[in-house]
XYZ file of C-alpha atoms in Angstrom:
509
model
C -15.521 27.661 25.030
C -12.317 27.031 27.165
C -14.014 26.592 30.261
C -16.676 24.153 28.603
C -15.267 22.055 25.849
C -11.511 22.302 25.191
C -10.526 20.940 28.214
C -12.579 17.462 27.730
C -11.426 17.747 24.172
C -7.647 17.755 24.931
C -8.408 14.815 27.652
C -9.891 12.481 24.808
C -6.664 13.346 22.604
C -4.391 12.317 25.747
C -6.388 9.375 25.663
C -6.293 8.191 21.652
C -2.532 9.284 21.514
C -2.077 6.083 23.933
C -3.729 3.819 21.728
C -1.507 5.642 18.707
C 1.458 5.030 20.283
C 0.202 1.309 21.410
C -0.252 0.837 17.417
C 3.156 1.920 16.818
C 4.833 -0.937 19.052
C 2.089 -3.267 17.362
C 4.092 -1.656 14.038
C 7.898 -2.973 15.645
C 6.758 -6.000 16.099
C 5.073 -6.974 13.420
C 8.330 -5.235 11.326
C 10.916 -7.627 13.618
C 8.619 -10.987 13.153
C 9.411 -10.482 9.146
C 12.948 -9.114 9.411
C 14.341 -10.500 13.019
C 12.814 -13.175 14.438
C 13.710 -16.517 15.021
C 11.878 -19.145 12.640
C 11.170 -20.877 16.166
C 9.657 -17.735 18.438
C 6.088 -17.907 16.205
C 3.934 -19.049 19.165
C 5.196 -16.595 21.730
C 4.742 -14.158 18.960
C 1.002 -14.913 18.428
C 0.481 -14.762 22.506
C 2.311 -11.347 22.475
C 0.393 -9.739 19.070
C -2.897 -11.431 20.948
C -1.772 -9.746 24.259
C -1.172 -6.403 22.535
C -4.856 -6.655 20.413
C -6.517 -7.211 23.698
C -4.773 -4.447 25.189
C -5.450 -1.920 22.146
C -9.276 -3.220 21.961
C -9.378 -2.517 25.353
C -8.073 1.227 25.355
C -9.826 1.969 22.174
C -13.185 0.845 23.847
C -13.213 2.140 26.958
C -16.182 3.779 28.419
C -14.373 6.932 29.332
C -13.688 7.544 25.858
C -17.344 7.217 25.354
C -18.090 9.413 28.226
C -15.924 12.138 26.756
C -17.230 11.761 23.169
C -20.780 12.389 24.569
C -19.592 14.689 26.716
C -18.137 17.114 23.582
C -20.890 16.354 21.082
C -23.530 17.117 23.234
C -21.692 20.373 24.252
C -23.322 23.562 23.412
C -20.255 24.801 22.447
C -19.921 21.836 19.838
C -20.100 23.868 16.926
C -17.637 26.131 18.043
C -14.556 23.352 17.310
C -12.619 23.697 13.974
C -12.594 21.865 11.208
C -9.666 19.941 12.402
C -10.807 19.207 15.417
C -14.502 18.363 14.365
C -12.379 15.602 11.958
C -10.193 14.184 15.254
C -13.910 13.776 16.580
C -15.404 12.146 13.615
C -12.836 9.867 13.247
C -12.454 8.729 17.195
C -16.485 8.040 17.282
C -16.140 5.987 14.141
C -13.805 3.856 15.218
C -15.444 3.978 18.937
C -18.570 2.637 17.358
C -16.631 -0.211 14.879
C -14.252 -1.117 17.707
C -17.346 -1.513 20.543
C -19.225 -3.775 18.199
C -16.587 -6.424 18.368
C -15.841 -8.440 21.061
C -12.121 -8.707 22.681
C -12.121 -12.252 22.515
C -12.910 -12.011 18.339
C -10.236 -9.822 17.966
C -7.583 -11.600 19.929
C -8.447 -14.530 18.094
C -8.055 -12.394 14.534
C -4.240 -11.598 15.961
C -3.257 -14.843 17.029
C -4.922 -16.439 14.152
C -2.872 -14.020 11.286
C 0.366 -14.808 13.040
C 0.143 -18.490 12.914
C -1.546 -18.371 9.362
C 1.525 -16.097 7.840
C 3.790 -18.270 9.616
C 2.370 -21.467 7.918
C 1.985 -19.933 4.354
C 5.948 -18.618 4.001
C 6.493 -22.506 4.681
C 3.696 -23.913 2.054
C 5.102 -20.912 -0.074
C 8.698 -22.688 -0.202
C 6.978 -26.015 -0.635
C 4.758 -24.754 -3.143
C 2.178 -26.479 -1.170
C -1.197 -24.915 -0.697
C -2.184 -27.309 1.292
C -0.537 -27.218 4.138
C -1.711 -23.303 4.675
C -5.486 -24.200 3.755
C -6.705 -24.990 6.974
C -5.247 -22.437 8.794
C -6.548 -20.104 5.668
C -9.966 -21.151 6.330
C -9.999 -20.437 10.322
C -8.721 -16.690 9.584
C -10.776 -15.757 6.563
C -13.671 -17.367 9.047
C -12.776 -14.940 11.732
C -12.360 -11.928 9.414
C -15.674 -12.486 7.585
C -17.717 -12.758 11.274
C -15.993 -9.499 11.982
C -16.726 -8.294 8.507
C -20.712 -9.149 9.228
C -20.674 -7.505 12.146
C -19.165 -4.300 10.831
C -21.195 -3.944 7.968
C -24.100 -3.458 10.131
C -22.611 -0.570 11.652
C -21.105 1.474 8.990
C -24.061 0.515 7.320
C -22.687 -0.906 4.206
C -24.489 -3.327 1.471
C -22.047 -6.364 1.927
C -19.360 -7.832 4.039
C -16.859 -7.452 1.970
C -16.983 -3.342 1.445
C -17.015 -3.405 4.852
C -13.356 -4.402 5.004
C -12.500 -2.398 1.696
C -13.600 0.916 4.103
C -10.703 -0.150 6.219
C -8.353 0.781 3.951
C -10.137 3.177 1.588
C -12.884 4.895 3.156
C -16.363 5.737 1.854
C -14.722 3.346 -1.221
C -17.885 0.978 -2.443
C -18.098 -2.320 -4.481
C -20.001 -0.995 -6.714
C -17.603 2.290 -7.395
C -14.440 0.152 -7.219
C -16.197 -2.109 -9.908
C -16.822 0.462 -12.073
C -13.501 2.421 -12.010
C -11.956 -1.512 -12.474
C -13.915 -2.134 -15.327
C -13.493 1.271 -16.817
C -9.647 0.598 -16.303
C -9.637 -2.789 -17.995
C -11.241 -1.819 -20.945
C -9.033 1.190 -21.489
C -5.864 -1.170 -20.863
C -6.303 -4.196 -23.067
C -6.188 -2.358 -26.431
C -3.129 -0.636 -24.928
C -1.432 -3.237 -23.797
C -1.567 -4.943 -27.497
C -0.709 -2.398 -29.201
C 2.374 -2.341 -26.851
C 3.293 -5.589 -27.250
C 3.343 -5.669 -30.598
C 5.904 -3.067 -30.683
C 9.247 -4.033 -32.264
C 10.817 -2.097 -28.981
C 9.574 -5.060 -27.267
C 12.563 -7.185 -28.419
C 15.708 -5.218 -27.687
C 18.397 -6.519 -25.614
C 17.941 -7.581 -21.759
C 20.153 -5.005 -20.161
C 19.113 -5.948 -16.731
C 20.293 -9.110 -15.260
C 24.130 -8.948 -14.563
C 25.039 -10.471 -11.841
C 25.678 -7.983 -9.100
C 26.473 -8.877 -5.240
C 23.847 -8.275 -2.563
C 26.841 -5.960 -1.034
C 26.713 -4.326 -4.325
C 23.247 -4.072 -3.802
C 22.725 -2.467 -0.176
C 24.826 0.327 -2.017
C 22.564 1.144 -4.523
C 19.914 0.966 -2.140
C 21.037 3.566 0.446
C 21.548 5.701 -2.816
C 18.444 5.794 -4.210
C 16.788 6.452 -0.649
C 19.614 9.262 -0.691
C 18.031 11.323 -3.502
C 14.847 10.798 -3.144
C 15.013 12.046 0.421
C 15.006 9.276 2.702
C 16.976 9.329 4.990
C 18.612 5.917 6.088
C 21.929 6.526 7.587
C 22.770 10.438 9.197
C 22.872 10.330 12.872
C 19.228 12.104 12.614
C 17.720 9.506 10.577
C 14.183 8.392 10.971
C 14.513 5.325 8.307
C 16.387 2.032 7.660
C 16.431 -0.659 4.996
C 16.416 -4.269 5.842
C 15.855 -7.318 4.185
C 12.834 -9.597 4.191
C 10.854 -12.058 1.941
C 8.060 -9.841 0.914
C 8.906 -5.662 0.399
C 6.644 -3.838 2.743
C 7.204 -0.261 4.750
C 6.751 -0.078 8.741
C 6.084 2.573 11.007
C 5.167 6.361 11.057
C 6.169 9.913 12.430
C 10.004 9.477 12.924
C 10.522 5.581 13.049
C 9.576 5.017 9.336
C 11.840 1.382 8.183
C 11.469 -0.339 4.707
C 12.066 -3.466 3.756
C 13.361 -4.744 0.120
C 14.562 -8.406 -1.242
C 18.016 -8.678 -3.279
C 18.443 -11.298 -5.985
C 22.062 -11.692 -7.739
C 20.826 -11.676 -11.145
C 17.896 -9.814 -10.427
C 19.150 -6.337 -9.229
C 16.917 -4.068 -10.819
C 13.912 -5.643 -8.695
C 15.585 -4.355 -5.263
C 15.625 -1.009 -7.234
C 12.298 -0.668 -7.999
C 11.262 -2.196 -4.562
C 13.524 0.464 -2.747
C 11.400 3.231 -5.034
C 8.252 1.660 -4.310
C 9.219 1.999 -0.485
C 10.602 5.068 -0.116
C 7.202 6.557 -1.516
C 5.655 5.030 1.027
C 7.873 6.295 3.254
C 8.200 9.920 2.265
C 4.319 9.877 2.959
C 4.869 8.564 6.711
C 6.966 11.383 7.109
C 5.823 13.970 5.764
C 2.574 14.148 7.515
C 1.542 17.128 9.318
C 3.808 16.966 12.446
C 1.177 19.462 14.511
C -1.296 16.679 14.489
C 1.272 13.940 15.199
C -0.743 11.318 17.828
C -3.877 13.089 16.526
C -6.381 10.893 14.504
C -6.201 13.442 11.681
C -2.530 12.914 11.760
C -2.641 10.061 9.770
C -2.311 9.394 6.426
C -5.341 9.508 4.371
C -6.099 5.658 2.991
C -4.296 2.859 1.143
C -5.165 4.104 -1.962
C -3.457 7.286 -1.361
C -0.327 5.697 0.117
C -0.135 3.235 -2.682
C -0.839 6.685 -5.431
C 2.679 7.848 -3.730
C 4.972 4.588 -3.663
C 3.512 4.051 -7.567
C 4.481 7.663 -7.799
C 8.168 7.250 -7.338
C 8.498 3.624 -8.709
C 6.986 4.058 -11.834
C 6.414 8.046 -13.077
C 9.216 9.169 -11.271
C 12.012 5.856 -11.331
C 10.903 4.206 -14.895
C 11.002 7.601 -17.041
C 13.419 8.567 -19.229
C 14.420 11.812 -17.799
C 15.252 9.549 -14.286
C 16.773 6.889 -15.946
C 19.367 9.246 -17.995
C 20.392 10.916 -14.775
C 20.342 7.092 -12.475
C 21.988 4.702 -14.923
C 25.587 6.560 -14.404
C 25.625 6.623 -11.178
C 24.404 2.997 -10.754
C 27.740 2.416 -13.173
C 29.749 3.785 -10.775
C 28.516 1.795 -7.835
C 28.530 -1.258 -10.018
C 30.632 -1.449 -12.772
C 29.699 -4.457 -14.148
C 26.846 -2.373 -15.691
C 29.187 -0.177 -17.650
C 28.342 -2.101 -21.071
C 24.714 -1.256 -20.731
C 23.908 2.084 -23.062
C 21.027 4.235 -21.987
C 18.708 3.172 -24.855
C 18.462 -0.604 -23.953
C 18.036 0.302 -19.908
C 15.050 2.465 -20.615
C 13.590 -0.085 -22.937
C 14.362 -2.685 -20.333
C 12.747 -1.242 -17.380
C 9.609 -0.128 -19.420
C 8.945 -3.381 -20.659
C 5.675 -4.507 -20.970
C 5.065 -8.313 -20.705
C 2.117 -10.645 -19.634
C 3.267 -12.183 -16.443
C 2.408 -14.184 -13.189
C 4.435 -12.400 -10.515
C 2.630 -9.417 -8.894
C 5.575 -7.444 -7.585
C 7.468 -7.973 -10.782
C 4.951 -6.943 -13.281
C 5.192 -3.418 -15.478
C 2.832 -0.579 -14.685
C 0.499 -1.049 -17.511
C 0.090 -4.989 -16.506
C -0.282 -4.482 -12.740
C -3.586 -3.492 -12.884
C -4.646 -6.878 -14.121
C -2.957 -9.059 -11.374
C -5.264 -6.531 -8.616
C -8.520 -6.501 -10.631
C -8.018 -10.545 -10.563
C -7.405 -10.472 -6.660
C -10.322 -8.098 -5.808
C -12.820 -10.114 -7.777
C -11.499 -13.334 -6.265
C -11.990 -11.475 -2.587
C -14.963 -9.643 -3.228
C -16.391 -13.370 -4.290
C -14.741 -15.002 -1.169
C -16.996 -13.221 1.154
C -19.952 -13.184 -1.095
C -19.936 -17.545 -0.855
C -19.157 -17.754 -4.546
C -15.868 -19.215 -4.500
C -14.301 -21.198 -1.291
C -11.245 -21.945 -0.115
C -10.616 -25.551 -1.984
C -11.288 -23.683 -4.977
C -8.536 -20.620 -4.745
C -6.055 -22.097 -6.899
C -8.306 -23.454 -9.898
C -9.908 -19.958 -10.090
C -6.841 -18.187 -9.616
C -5.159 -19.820 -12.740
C -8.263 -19.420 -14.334
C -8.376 -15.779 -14.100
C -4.861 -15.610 -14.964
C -4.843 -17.265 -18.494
C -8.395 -15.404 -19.053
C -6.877 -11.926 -17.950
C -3.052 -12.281 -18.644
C -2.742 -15.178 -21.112
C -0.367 -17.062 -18.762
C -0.331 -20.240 -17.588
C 0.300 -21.037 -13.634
C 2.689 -23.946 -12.985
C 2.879 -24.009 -9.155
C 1.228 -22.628 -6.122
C 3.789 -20.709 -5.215
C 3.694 -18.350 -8.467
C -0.175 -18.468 -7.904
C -2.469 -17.839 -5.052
C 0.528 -18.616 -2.552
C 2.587 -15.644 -3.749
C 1.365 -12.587 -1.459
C 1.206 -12.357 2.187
C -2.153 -10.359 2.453
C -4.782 -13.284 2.864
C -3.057 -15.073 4.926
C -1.994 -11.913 7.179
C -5.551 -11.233 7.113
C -5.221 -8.272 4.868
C -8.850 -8.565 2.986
C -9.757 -5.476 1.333
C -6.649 -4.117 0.859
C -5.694 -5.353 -2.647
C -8.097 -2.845 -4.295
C -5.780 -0.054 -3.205
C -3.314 -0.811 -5.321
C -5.290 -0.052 -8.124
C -7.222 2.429 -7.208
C -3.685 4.240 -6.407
C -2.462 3.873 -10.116
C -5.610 5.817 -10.951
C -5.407 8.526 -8.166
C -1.304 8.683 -9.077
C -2.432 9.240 -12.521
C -4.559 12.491 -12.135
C -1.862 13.460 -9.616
C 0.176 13.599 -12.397
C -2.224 15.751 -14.289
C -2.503 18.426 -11.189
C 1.607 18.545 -11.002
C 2.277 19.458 -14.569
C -0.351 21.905 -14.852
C 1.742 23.085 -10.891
C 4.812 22.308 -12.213
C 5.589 22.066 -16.377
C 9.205 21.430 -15.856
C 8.974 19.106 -13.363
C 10.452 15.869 -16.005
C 13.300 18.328 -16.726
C 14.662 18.498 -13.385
C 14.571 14.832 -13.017
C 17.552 14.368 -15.547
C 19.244 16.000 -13.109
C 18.556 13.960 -10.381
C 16.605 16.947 -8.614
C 13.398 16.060 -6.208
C 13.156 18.881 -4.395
C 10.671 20.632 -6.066
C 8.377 17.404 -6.724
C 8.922 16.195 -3.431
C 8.031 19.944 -1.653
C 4.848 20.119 -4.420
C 3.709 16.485 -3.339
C 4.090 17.453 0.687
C 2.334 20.381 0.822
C -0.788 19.317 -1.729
C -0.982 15.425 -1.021
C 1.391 14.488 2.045
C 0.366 16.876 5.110
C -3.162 16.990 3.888
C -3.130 13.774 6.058
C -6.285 12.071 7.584
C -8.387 15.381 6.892
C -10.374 14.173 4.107
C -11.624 10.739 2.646
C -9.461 9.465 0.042
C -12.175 11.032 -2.802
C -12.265 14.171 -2.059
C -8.559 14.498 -0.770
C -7.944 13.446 -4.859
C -10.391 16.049 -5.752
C -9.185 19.235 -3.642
C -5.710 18.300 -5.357
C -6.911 18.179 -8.566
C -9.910 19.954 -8.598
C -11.580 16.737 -10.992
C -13.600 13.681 -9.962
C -12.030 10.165 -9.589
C -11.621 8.805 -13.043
C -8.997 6.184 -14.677
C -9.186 7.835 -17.736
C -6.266 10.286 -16.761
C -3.552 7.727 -15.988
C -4.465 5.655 -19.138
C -3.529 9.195 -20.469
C -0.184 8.857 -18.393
C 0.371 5.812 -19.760
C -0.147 6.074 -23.834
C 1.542 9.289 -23.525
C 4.791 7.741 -21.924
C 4.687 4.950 -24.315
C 4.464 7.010 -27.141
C 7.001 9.278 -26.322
C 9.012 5.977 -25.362
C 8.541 4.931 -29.110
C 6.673 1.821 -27.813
């Protein structure tokens, strides 16, 4: 086998760990245009991010890497390779194939396109003015949906639209995603008013003294601190800046988060930092012997979004987590050292109908994703256009979450993902409350104690459980069966509904 295979094998690596390593200054720079960059460098930033597509389309394509693929699969020695490496070769020919179907010029119109649209939209979002970003709204989701037609031919998909969802979440259909949705709303409205109607509902606000964004970047390098992230040794492979719209960069040891402060908001910057550092624990804790390797990465959206759920909600909103973080915050910021235990845990588990995305409470979230997947999935199916976004969007909202939308900016304006060309993504979100909920299921039945140790402030054994089972499984398996080898039980929302009403009751809600 060494004389016949491996050494055309290692080749094609060589070759996809450039186009890895092209991705990750792709990463930078996308990281420094929301963090660094001068409100007046946005068209040399398109040209560069439509230099660097072109570039990456290029290497990705490139009929030596075709050569090599048919080289090794038509090897007699084929089924000699590993599992491992059989995966690396899976994954390179499917993204061969996707990347060969489109042309250069599409793509580098895609990247110049999403930097000019994101540009446009954080101004319309200050204005609260969807029309200024319409136009430009219309030429990207244009571009993505000939690309999306074009790629649903050859991964062989029923619509359009799952052929962007399998972006993100692999193998993931419409039709599954609708079902595990529906199955999810269903379980979640009696819940959520049986919630509400709990007199726990109306204790004292605990969490909106004023606190300096000083203050602040404090609290923030603590929490990264214990949860293992680290931010500020001379070996560390994170940072925290600050930036409009929370989001986590990078991978293998360059892994940066991002997180918003607001005066009289703290507790948002908390929960942001939490919802980051998940992410970010996953970056890093993939398995470093396939590091540039296709099967090196992590496993989908879905799964990345079960992990930063993970630590924001059943890790950072529980009691046990809460009893060990609220004197410590207290000592960072003593303004907070009127607020008793009680009201903080009832404050942070609050469950209320509202318009905000980012701000919402676990049990609502859900709701404000199931209304942006059916407004997408009807995008690219022609049922509702562009003009129409903001009508149906408030639609949805007082049909799903009883509230009414004043302004564009608290409505379809307030995420970045359409107009960063993100379509396909928002699914994930949901889909990893329901994978973080069986998670949950496999690491109590792992580890019973594992809420103890929490009031301690103690992650070690969560975060070792979650690395080894979840984290350095990486790109090996498809997001499905990755949740079923850890669990041993098919996808099903049922289990963090479970989570949920057992939280709540123990919570007294």
């Amino acid at each position: 086998m060494e004389n016949s295979i491996n050494p055309i094998y290692r080749k094609l690596l060589e070759k996809i760990k450039d186009s890895i390593v092209l991705g990750t200054v792709q990463g930078v720079i996308h990281w420094d245009m929301e963090t660094m960059m001068p409100p007046n460098a946005v068209e040399q930033r398109s040209l560069q991010l439509e230099l660097l597509s072109r570039i990456g389309h290029q290497m990705s394509t490139s009929r030596e890497i075709g050569d090599l693929l048919q080289q090794i699969q038509s090897n007699i020695m084929y089924s000699r390779l590993n599992a491992v490496e059989k995966r690396n070769i899976y994954l390179i020919n499917k993204s061969y194939i996707e990347q060969n179907s489109l042309s250069e010029k599409l793509v580098a119109e895609m990247a110049k396109q999403e930097t000019i649209t994101v540009t446009t939209w954080k101004r319309a979002k200050v204005k609260k003015d969807f029309n200024l970003v319409k136009s430009e709204l219309k030429k990207l989701l244009e571009l993505n949906l000939q690309a999306a037609e074009i790629l649903m031919d050859v991964k062989q998909t029923k619509t359009p639209y799952e052929a962007l969802i399998d972006q993100f979440e692999p193998k993931m259909t419409t039709q599954k995603i609708t079902e595990l949705f529906d199955k999810l709303q269903i379980g979640l409205q009696p819940f959520l008013e049986r919630v509400q109607d709990s007199s726990k509902q109306l204790c004292a606000k605990s969490l909106h003294q004023p606190i300096s964004v000083e203050t602040q970047r404090l609290i923030s390098q603590f929490l990264t601190q214990t949860l293992g992230y680290d931010t500020v040794s001379s070996v560390a492979k994170g940072r925290i800046d600050e930036t409009e719209h929370p989001f986590t960069s990078g991978s293998y040891q360059d892994v940066r988060i991002t997180t918003h402060y607001y005066v009289d908001d703290f507790i948002n910057s908390v929960f942001s930092v939490l919802h980051e550092t998940g992410h970010a624990l996953y970056e890093l804790n993939v398995n470093p012997e396939w590091r540039y390797q296709p099967v090196g990465g992590t496993c989908s959206y879905g799964i990345h979004e079960s992990q930063s759920r993970f630590y924001e909600n059943v890790i950072g909103r529980s009691k046990e987590f809460l009893t060990w973080l609220l004197p410590n915050l207290q000592k960072i910021a003593p303004v907070l050292s009127s607020v008793c235990l009680d009201d903080f845990v009832c404050d942070v588990n609050q469950v209320k109908r509202s318009k905000i995305r980012i701000q919402s409470d676990e049990v609502t979230y859900n709701l404000h994703i199931i209304i942006r997947y059916e407004l997408e999935r009807d995008l690219f199916e022609g049922k509702v256009c562009v003009d129409e976004l903001p009508q149906v969007w408030n639609e949805k909202y007082a049909k799903y979450l009883g509230v009414e939308v004043e302004d564009n900016s608290e409505g379809v304006l307030q995420d970045t993902h359409w107009y960063s060309g993100l379509y396909g993504y928002f699914p994930s979100y949901a889909l990893g409350n329901i994978y973080s909920g069986q998670i949950v299921d496999a690491l109590t039945t792992s580890l019973p104690s594992w809420c103890n140790q929490l009031s301690q402030g103690n992650l070690s054994e969560i975060n070792n459980w979650l690395k080894v089972n979840v984290h350095q499984s990486s790109s090996f398996y498809d997001p499905e069966d990755l949740v079923e080898k850890v669990t041993g039980k098919k996808l099903d929302p049922t289990f963090f509904l479970q989570y949920l009403d057992r939280k709540y009751r123990k919570l007294d809600f």
